mmCIF file of C-alpha atoms and ligand atoms in Angstrom:
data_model
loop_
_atom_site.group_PDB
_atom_site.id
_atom_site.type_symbol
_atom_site.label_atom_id
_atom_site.label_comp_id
_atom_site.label_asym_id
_atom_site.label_seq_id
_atom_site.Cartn_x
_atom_site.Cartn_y
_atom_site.Cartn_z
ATOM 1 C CA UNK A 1 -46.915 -17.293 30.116
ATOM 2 C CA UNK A 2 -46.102 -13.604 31.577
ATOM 3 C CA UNK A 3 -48.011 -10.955 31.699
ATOM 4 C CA UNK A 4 -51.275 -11.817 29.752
ATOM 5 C CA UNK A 5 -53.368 -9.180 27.769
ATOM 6 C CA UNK A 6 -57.081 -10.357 27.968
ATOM 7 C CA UNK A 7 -57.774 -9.542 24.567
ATOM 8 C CA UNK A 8 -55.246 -12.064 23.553
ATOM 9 C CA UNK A 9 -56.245 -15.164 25.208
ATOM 10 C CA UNK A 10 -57.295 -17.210 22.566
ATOM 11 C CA UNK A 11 -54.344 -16.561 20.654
ATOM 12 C CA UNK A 12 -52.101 -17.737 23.170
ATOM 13 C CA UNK A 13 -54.083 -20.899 23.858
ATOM 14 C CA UNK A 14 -54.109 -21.706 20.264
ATOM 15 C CA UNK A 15 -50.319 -21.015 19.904
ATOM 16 C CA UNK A 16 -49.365 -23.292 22.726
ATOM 17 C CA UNK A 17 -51.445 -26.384 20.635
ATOM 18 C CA UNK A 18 -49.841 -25.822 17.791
ATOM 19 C CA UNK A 19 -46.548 -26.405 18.940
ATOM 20 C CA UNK A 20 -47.831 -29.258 21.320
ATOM 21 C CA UNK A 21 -47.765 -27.119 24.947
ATOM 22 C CA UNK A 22 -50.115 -26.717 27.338
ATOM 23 C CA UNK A 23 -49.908 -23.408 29.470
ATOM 24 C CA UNK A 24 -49.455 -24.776 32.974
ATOM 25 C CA UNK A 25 -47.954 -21.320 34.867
ATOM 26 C CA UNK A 26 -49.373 -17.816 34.695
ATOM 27 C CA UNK A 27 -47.075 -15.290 35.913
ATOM 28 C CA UNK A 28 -48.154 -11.443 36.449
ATOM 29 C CA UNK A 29 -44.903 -9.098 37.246
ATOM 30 C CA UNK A 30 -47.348 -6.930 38.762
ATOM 31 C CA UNK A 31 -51.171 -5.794 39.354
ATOM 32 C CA UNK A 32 -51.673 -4.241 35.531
ATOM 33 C CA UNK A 33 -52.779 -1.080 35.357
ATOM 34 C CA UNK A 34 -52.460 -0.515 31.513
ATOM 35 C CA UNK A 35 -54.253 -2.909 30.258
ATOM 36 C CA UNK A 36 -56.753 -5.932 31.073
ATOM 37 C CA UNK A 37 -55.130 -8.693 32.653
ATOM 38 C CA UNK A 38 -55.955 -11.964 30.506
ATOM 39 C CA UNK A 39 -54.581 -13.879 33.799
ATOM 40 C CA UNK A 40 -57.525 -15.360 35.166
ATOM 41 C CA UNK A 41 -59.282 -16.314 31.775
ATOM 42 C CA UNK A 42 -56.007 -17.873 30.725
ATOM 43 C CA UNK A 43 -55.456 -19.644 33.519
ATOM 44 C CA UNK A 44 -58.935 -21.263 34.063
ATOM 45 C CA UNK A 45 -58.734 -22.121 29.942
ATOM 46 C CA UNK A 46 -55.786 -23.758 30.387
ATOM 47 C CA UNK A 47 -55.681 -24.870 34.174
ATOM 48 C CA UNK A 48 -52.979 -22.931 34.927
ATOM 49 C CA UNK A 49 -51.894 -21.440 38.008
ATOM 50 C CA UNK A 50 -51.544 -17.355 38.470
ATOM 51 C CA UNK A 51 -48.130 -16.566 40.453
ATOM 52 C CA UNK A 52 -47.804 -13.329 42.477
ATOM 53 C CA UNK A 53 -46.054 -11.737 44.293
ATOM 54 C CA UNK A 54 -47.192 -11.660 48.486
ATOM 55 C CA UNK A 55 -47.331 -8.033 48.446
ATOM 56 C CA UNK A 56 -50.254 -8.042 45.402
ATOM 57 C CA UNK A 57 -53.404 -7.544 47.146
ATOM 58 C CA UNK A 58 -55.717 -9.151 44.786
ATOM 59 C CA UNK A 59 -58.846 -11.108 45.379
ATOM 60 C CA UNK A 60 -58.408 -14.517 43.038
ATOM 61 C CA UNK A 61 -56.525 -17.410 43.740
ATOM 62 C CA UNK A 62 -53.231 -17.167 43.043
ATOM 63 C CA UNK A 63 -49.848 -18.885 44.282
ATOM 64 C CA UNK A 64 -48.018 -16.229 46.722
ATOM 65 C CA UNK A 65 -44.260 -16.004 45.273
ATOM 66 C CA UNK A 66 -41.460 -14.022 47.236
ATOM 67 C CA UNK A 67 -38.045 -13.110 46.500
ATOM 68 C CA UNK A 68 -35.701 -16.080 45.430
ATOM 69 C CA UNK A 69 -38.364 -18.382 44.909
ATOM 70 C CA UNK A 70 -37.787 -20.680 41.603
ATOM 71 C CA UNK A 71 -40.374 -22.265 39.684
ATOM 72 C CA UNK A 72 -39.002 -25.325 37.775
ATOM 73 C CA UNK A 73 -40.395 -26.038 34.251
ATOM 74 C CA UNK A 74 -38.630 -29.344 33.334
ATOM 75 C CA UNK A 75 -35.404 -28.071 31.896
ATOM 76 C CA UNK A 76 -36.036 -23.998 32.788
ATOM 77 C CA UNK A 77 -36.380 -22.397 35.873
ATOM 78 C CA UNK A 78 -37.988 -18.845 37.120
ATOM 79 C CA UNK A 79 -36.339 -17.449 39.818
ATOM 80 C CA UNK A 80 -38.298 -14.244 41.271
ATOM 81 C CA UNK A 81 -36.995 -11.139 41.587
ATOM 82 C CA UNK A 82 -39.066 -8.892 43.889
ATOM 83 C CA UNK A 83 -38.003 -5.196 42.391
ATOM 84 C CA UNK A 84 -40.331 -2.391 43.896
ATOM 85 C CA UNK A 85 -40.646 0.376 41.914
ATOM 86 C CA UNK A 86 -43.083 0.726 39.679
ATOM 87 C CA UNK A 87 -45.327 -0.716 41.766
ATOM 88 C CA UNK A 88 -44.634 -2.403 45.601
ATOM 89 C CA UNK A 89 -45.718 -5.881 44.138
ATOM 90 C CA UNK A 90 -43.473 -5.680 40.806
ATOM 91 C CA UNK A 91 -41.322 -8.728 40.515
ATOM 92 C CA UNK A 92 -38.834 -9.692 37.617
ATOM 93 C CA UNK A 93 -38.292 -13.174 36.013
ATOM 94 C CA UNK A 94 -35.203 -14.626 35.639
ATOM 95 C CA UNK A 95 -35.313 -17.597 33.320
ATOM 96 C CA UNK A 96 -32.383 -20.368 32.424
ATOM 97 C CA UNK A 97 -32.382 -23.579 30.605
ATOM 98 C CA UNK A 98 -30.555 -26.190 32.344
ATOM 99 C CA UNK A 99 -29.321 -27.777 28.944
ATOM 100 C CA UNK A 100 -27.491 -24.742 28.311
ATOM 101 C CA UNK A 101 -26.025 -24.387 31.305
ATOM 102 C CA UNK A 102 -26.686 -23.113 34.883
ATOM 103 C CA UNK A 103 -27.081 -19.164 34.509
ATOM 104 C CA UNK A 104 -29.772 -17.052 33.614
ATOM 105 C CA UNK A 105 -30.167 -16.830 30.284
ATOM 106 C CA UNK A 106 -32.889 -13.729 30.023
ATOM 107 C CA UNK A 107 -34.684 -11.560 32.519
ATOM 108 C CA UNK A 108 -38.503 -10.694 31.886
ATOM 109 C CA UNK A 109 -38.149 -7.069 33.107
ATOM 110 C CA UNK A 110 -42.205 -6.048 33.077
ATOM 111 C CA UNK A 111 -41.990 -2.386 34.033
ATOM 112 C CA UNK A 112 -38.711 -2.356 35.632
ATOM 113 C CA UNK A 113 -36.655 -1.619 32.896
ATOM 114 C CA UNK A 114 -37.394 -0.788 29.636
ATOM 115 C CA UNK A 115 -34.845 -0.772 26.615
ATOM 116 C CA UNK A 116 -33.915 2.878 26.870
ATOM 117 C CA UNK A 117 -35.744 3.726 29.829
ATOM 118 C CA UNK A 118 -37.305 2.965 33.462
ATOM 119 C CA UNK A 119 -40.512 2.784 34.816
ATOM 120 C CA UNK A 120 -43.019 5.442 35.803
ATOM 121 C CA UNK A 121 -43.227 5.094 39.733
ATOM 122 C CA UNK A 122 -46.297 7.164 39.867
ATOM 123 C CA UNK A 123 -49.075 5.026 38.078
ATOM 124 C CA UNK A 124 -49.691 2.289 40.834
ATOM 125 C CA UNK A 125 -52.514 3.992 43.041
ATOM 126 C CA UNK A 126 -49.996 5.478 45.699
ATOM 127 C CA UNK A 127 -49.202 9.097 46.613
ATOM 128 C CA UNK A 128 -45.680 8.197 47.347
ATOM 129 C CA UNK A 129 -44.104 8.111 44.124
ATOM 130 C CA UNK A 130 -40.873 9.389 45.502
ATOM 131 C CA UNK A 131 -40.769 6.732 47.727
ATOM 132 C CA UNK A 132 -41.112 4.016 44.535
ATOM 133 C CA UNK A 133 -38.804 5.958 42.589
ATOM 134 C CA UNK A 134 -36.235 4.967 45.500
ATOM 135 C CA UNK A 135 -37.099 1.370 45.858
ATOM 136 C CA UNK A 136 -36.986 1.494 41.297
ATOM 137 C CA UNK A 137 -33.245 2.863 42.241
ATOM 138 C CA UNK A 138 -32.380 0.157 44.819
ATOM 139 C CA UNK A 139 -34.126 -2.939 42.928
ATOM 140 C CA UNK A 140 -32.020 -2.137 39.811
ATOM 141 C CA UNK A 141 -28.943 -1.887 41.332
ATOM 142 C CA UNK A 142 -29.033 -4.924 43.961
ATOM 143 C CA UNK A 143 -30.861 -7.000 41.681
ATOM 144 C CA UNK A 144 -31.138 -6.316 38.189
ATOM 145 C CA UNK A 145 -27.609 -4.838 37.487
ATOM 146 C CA UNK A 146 -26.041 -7.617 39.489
ATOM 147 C CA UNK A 147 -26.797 -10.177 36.699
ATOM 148 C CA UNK A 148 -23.941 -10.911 33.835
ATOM 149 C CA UNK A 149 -23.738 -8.741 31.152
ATOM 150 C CA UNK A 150 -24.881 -11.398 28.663
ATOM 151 C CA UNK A 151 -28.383 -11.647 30.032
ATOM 152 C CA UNK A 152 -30.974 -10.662 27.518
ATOM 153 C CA UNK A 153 -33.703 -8.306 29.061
ATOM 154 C CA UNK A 154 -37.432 -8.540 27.434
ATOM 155 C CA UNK A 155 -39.512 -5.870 28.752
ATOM 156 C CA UNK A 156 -42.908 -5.684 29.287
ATOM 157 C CA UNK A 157 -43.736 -2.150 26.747
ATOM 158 C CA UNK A 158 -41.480 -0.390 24.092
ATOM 159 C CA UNK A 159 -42.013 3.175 22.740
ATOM 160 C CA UNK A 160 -45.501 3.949 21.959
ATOM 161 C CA UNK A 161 -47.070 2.793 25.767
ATOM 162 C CA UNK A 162 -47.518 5.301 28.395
ATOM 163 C CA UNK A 163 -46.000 3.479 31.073
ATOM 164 C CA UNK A 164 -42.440 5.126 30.387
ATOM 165 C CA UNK A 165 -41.329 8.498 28.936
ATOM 166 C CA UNK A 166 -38.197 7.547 26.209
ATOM 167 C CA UNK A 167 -38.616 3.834 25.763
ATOM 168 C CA UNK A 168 -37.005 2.511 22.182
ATOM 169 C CA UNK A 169 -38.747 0.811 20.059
ATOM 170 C CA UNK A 170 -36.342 -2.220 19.828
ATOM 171 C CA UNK A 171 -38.257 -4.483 22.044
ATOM 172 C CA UNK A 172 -35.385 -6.264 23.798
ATOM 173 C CA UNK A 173 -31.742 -5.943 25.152
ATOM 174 C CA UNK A 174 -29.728 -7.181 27.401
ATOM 175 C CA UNK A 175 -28.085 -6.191 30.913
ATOM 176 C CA UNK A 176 -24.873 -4.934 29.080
ATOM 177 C CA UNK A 177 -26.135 -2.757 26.852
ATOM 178 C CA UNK A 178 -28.610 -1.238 29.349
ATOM 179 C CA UNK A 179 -25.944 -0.652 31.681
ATOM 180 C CA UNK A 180 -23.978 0.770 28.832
ATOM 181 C CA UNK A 181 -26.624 2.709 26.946
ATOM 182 C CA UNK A 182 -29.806 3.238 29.311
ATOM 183 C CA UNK A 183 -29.749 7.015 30.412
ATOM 184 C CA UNK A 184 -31.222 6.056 33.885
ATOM 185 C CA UNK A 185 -28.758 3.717 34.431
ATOM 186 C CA UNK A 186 -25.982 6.226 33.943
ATOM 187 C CA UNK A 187 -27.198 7.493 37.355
ATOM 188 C CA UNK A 188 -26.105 5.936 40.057
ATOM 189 C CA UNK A 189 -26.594 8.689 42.901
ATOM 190 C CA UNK A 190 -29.995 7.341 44.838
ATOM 191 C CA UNK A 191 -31.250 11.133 45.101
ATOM 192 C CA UNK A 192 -30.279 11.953 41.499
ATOM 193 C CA UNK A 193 -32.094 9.218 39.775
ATOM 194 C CA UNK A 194 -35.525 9.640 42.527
ATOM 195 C CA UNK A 195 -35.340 13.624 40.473
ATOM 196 C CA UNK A 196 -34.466 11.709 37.251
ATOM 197 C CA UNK A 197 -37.521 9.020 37.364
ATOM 198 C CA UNK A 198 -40.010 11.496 38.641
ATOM 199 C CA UNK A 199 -39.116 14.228 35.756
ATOM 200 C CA UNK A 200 -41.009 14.700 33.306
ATOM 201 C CA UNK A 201 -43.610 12.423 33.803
ATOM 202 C CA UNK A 202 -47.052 13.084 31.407
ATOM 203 C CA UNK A 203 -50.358 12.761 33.260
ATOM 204 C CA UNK A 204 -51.532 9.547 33.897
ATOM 205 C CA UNK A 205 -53.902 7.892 31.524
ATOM 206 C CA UNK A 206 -57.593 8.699 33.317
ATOM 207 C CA UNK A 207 -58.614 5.070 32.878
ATOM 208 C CA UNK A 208 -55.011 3.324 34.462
ATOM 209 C CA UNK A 209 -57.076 3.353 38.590
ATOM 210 C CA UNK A 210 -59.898 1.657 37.424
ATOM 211 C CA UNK A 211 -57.961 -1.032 35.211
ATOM 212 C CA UNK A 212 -56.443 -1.593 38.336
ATOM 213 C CA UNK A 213 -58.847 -2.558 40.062
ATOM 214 C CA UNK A 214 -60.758 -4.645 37.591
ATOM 215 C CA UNK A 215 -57.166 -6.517 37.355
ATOM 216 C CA UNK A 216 -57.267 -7.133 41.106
ATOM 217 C CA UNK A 217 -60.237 -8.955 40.546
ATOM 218 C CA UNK A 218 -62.125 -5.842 43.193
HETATM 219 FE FE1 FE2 B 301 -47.486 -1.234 35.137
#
C-alpha cells in the first residue's frame, strides 16, 4: 500500500480480504501534508511495516529506506527512488513483476510528477523553496527521466488538489508521454525550470503545517 489516506483505512483492509491479501508493507513517498496519513492505523490493523525515507523526521516506527534500496514482494519488487523536491524526504517507487520480465513496469510518482504538471516545492515547512525547486529539477532528470519510455507513471493527486497548479485530470501516464507532453519537462535549463516551478504558485492551504505535523506523529 502507498500513500494511505486515514479516512480510508477500512476500505483498504476490506479490499485486500476480498481478494485474499493481507497488507504486509506501508510505504509513504513523503511526510503528507495534504491530508491525514492513514499509515500508522493501517499498518498496526494489518501488521504492516511503514517504509521511509532516512531523511523523514518522524516520531513512529518505521523502516529507514535510502536510495536504491528494493523491497521484494514475492514476484514484484520496489526499488526507491529518493527525488527531493517537493519535499527533502520525497521518494518514488519503482515497481516490476518478475514474471513479466526484469524492468520496471510503473513508477508511483507521489508529488514528483504529476500527469501534466510538477510539484509545488514550497508546501513542506521550509523557507527554501528555491532550493527544492532545484533538487525537483535534478531528481527528474537523473532519476525519473532516465527510466524507459514505456513505464507507466501513477501519481499521487490529479487536477482538483492543491498540491500542483495545471495537473490533468487523467490520473496516470507514463514516462513517454510526460517527457513528450508535460510543460515542465519541456524545460531542461536548471535555472529556467527553479522560475518555472516557483511561478505562479496559489497560497498554501492554512491547514497543510499542522497536517504535517500530526502526520509526523509530533
Ligand atoms: Fe505533498
Amino acid at each position: 500500500m502507498c500513500d494511505p489516506h486515514w479516512s480510508h483505512v477500512d476500505e483498504y483492509l476490506a479490499l485486500a480480504d476480498a481478494v485474499g491479501a493481507r497488507i504486509g508493507h506501508v510505504f509513504e513517498t513523503h511526510v503528507q501534508a495534504d491530508h491525514l496519513s492513514g499509515a500508522v492505523a493501517l499498518a498496526k490493523q494489518a501488521g504492516a511495516q511503514i517504509y521511509l525515507h532516512e531523511a523523514a523526521d518522524v516520531a513512529f516506527p518505521h523502516v529507514v529506506v535510502r536510495d536504491g534500496d528494493e523491497i521484494q514482494l514475492g514476484n514484484d519488487y520496489v526499488r526507491v527512488l529518493h527525488t527531493p523536491g517537493h519535499a527533502p524526504e520525497h521518494v518514488c517507487l519503482l515497481v516490476g513483476d518478475r514474471t513479466r520480465g526484469p524492468d520496471p513496469w510503473f513508477v508511483l510518482t507521489g508529488d514528483t510528477l504529476f500527469v501534466g504538471d510538477v510539484g509545488r516545492p514550497d508546501l513542506h515547512g521550509t523557507e527554501d523553496a528555491t532550493g527544492l525547486a532545484g533538487q525537483l529539477h535534478d531528481s527528474i532528470w537523473t532519476k525519473l527521466m532516465s527510466l524507459h519510455d514505456a513505464v507507466e507513471v501513477y501519481p499521487g493527486h490529479f487536477a482538483g488538489s492543491a498540491c500542483g497548479r495545471w495537473m490533468s485530470a487523467k490520473p496516470s501516464s507514463t514516462i513517454g508521454f510526460e517527457r513528450r507532453f508535460n510543460p515542465a519537462l519541456q524545460i531542461r535549463d536548471r535555472d529556467a525550470f527553479v522560475e518555472y516551478a516557483l511561478r505562479d504558485l496559489p497560497p498554501a492551504p492554512p491547514d497543510f503545517a499542522t497536517i504535517r505535523l500530526q502526520n509526523a506523529g509530533r
